[in-house]
XYZ file of N, CA, C and O in Angstrom:
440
model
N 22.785 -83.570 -51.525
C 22.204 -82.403 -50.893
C 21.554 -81.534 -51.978
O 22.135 -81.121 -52.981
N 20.496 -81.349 -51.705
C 19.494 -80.494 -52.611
C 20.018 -78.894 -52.575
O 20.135 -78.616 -51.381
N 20.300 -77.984 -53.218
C 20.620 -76.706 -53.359
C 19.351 -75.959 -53.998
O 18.937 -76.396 -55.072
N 18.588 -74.658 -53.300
C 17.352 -74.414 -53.463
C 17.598 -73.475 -54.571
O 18.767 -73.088 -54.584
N 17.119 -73.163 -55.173
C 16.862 -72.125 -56.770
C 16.665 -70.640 -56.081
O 15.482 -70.323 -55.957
N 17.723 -69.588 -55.569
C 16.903 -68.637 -55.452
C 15.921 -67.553 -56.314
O 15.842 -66.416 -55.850
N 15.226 -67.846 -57.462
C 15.077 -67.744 -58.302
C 13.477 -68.131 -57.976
O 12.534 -67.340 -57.952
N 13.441 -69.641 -57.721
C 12.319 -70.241 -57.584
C 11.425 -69.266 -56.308
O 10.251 -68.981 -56.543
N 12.069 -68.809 -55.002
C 11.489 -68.258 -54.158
C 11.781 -66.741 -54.200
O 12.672 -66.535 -53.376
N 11.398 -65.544 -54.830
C 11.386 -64.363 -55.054
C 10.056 -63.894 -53.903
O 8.879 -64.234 -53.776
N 10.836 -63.086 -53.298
C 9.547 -62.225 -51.953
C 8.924 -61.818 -52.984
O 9.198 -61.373 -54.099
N 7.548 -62.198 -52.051
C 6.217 -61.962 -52.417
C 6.142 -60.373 -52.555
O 5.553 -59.971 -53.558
N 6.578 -59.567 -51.820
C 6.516 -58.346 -51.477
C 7.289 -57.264 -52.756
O 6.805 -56.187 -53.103
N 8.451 -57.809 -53.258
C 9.267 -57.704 -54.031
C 8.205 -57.760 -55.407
O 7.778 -56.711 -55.887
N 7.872 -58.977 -55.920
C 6.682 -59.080 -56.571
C 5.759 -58.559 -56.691
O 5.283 -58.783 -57.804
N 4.846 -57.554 -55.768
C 4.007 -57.236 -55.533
C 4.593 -55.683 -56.242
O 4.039 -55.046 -57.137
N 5.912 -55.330 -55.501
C 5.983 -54.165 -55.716
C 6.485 -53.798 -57.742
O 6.395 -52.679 -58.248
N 6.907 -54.909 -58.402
C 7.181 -55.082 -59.530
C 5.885 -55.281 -60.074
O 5.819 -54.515 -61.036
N 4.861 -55.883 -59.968
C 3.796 -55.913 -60.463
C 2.784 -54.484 -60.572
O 1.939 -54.150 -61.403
N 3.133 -54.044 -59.731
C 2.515 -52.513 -59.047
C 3.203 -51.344 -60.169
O 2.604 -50.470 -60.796
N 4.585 -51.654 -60.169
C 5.297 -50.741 -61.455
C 4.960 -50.965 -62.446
O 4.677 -50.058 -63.229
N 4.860 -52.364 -62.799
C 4.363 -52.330 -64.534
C 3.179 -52.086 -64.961
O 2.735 -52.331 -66.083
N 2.446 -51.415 -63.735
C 0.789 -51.239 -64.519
C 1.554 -49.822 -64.563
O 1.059 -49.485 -65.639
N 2.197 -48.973 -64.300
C 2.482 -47.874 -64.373
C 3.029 -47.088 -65.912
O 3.768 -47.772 -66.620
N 2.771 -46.104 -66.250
C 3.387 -45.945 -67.226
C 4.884 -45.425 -66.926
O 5.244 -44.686 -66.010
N 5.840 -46.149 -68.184
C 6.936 -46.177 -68.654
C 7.921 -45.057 -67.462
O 8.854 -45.527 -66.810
N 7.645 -44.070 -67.390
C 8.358 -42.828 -67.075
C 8.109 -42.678 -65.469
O 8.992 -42.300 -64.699
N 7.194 -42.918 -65.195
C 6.838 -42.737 -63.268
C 7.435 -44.040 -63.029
O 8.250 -44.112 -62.110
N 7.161 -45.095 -63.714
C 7.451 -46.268 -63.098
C 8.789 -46.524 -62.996
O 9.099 -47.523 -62.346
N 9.912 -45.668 -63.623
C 11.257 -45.372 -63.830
C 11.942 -44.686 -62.591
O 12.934 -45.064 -61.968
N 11.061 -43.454 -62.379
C 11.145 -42.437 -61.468
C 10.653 -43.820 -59.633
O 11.365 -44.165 -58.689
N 9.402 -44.098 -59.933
C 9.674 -45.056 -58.603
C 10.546 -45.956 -58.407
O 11.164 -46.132 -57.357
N 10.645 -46.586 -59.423
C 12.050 -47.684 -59.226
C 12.696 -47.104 -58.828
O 13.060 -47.652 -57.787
N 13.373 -45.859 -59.006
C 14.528 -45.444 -58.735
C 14.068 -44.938 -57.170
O 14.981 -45.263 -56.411
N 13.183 -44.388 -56.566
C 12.831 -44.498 -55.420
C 13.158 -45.569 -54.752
O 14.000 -45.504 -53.857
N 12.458 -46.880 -55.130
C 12.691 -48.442 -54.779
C 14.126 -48.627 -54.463
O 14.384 -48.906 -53.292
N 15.340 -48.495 -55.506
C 16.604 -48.791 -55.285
C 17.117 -47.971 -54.256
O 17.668 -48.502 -53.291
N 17.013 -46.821 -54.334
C 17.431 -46.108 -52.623
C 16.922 -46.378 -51.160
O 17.458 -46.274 -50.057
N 15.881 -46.701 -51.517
C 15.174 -47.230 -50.174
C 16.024 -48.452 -50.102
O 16.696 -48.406 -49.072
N 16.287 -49.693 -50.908
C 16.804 -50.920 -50.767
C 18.496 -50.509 -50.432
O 19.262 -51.463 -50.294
N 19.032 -49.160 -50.310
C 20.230 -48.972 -49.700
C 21.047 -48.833 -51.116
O 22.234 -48.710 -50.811
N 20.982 -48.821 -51.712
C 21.187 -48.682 -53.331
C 21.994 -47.393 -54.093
O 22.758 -47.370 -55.059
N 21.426 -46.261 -53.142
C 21.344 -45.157 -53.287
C 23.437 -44.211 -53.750
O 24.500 -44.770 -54.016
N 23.059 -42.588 -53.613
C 24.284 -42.356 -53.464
C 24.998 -42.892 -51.892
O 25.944 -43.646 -51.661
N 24.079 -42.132 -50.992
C 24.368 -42.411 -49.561
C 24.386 -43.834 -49.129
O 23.635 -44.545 -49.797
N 25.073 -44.456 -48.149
C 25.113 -46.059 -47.614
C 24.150 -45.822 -46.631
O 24.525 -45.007 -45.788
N 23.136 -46.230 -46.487
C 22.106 -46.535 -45.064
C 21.892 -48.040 -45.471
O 22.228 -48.693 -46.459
N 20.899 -48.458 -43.820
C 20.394 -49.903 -43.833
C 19.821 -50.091 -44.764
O 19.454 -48.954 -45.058
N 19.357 -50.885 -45.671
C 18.347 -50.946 -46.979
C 16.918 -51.115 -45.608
O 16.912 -51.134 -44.378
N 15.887 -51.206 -46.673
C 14.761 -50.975 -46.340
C 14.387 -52.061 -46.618
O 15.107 -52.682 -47.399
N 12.626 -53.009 -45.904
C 12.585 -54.685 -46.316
C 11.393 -54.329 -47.762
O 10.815 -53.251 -47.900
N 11.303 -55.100 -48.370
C 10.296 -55.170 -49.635
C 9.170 -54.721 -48.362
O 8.814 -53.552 -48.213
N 8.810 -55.564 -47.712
C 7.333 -55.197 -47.120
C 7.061 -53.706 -46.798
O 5.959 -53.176 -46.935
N 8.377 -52.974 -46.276
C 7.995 -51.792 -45.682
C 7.913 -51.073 -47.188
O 7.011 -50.286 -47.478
N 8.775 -51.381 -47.927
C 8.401 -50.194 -49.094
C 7.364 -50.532 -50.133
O 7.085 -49.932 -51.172
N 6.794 -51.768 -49.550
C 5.473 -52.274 -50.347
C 4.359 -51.440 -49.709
O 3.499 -50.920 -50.420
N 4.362 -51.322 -48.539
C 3.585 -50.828 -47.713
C 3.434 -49.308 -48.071
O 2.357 -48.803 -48.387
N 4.941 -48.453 -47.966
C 4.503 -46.954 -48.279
C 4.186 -47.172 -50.222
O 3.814 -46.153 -50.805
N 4.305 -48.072 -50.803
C 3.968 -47.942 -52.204
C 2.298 -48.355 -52.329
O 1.672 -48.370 -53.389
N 1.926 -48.576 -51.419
C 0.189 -48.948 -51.082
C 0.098 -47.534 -50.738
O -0.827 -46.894 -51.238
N 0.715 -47.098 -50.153
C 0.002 -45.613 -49.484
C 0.080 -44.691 -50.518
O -0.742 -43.775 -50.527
N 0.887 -44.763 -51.358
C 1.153 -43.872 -52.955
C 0.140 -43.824 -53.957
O -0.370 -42.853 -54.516
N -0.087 -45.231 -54.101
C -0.535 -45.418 -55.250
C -1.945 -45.177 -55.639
O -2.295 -45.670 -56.711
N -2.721 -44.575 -55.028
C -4.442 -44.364 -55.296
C -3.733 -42.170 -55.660
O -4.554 -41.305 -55.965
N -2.723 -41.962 -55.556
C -2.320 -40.449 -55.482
C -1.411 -40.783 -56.377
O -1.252 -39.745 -57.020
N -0.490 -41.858 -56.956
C 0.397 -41.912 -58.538
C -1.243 -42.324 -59.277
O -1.599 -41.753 -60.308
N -1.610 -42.758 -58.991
C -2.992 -43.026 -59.975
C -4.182 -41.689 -60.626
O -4.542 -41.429 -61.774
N -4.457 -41.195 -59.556
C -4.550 -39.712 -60.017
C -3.995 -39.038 -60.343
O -4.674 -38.338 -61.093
N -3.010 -38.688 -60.282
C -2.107 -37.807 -61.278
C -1.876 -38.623 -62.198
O -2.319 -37.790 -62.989
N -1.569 -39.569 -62.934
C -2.104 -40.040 -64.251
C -2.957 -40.110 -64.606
O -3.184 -39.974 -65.808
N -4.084 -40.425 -63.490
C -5.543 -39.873 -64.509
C -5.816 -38.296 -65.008
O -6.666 -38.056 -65.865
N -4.934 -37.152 -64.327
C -5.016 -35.935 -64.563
C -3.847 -35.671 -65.583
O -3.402 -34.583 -65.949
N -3.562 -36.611 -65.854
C -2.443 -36.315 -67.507
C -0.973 -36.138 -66.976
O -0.109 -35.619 -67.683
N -0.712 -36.609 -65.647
C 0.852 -36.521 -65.308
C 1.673 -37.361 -65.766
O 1.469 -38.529 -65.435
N 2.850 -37.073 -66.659
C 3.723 -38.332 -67.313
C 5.064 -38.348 -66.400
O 5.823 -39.310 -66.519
N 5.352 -37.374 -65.552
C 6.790 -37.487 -65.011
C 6.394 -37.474 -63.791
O 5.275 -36.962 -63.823
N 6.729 -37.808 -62.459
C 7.346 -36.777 -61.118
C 7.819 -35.541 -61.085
O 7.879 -34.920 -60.024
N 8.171 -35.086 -62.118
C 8.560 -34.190 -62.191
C 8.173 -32.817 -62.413
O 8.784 -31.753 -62.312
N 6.798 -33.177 -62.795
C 5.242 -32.277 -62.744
C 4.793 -32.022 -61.856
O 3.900 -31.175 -61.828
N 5.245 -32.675 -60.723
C 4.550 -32.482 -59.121
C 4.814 -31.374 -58.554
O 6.003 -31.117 -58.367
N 3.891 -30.504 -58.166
C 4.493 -29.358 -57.597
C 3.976 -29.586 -56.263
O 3.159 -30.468 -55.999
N 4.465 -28.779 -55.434
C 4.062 -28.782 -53.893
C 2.686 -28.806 -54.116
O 1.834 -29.666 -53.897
N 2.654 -27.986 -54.467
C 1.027 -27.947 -54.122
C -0.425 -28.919 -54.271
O -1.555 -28.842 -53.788
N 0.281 -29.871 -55.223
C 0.002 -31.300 -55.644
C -0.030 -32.073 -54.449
O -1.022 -32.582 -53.928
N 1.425 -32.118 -53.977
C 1.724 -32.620 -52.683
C 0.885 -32.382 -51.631
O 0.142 -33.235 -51.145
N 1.002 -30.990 -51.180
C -0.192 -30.823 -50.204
C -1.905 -31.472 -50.427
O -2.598 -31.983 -49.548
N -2.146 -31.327 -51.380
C -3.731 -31.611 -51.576
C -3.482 -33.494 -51.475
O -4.314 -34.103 -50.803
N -2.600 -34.126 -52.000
C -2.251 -35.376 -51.558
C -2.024 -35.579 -50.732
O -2.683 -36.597 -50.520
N -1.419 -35.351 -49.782
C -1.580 -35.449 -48.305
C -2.643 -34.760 -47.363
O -2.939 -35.125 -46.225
N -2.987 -34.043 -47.833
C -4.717 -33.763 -47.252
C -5.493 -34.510 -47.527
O -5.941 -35.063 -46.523
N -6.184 -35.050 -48.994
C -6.614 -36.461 -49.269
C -6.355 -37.046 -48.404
O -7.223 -37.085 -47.532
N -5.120 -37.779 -48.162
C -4.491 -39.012 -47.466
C -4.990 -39.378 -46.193
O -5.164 -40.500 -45.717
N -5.328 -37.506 -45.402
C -5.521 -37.881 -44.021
C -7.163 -37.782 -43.589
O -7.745 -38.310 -42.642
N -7.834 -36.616 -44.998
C -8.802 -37.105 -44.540
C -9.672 -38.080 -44.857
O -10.883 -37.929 -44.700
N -8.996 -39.463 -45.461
C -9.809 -40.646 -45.680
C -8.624 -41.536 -45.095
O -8.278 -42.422 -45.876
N -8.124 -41.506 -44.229
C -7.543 -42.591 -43.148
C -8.331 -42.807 -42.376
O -9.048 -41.995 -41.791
N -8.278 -44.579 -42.221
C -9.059 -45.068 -41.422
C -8.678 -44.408 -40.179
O -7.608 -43.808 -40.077
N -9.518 -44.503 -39.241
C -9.574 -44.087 -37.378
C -9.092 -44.813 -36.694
O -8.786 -44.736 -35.504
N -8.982 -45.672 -37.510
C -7.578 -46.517 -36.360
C -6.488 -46.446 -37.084
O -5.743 -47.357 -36.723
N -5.965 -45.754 -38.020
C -4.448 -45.112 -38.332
C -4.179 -44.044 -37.679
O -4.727 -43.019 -38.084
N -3.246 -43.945 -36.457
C -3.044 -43.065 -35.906
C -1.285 -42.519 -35.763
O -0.517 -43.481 -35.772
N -0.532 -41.024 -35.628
C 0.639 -41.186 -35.843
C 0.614 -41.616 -34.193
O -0.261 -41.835 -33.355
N 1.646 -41.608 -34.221
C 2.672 -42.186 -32.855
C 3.339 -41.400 -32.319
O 4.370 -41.304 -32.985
N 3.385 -40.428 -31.056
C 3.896 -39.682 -30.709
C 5.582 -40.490 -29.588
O 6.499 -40.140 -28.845
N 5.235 -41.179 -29.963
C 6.518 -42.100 -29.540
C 6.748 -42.399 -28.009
O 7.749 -42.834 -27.440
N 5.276 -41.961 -27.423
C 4.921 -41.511 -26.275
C 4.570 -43.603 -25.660
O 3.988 -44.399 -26.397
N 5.025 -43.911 -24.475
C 4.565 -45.417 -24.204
C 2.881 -45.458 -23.170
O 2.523 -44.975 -22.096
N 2.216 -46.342 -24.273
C 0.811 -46.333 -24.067
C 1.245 -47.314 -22.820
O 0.165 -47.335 -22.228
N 1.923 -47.953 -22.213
C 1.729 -48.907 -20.945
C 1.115 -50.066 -20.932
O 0.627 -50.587 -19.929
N 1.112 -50.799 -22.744
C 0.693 -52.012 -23.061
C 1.306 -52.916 -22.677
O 0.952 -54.063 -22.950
């Protein structure tokens, strides 16, 4: 009986999101990991962990806004002030595509 290498098959998503950190510099990419491990259930608190895809997914939605603030000379998270925040999430929404819409949790009758 063949025994598979889990080693050999590492999620793609997992990968993606490790590849995504190491273009990062040293200190944010510390600060997201450590994001990463709480989301994966890791954390102080016990919740469900989270799947690579979903936190690949909000780390796609991050990263054009961790990218600018390193292009504007940010070395920590810890430089972020609200107000950073806000103008990043104003960005965010007004260049979302028109078919990203929130969800009022309301049933469309599909």
């Amino acid at each position: 009986m063949l025994v598979e290498d889990p080693a050999l098959h590492r999620d793609r998503n997992y990968e993606w999101i490790e590849h995504t950190l190491a273009g990062l510099p040293e200190q944010i990419a510390t600060e997201v990991r450590s994001w990463v491990t709480v989301l994966r259930g890791q954390g102080q608190r016990e919740h469900e962990p989270r799947s690579y895809l979903n936190i690949r997914r909000h780390l796609s939605s991050l990263k054009a806004t961790l990218e600018n603030w390193i292009a504007d000379g940010v070395t920590s998270l810890r430089e972020i002030s609200q107000n950073d925040i806000k103008k990043a999430v104003g960005v965010a929404r007004a260049t979302r595509p028109a078919h990203s819409t929130s969800h009022s949790g309301a049933c469309s009758g599909h």
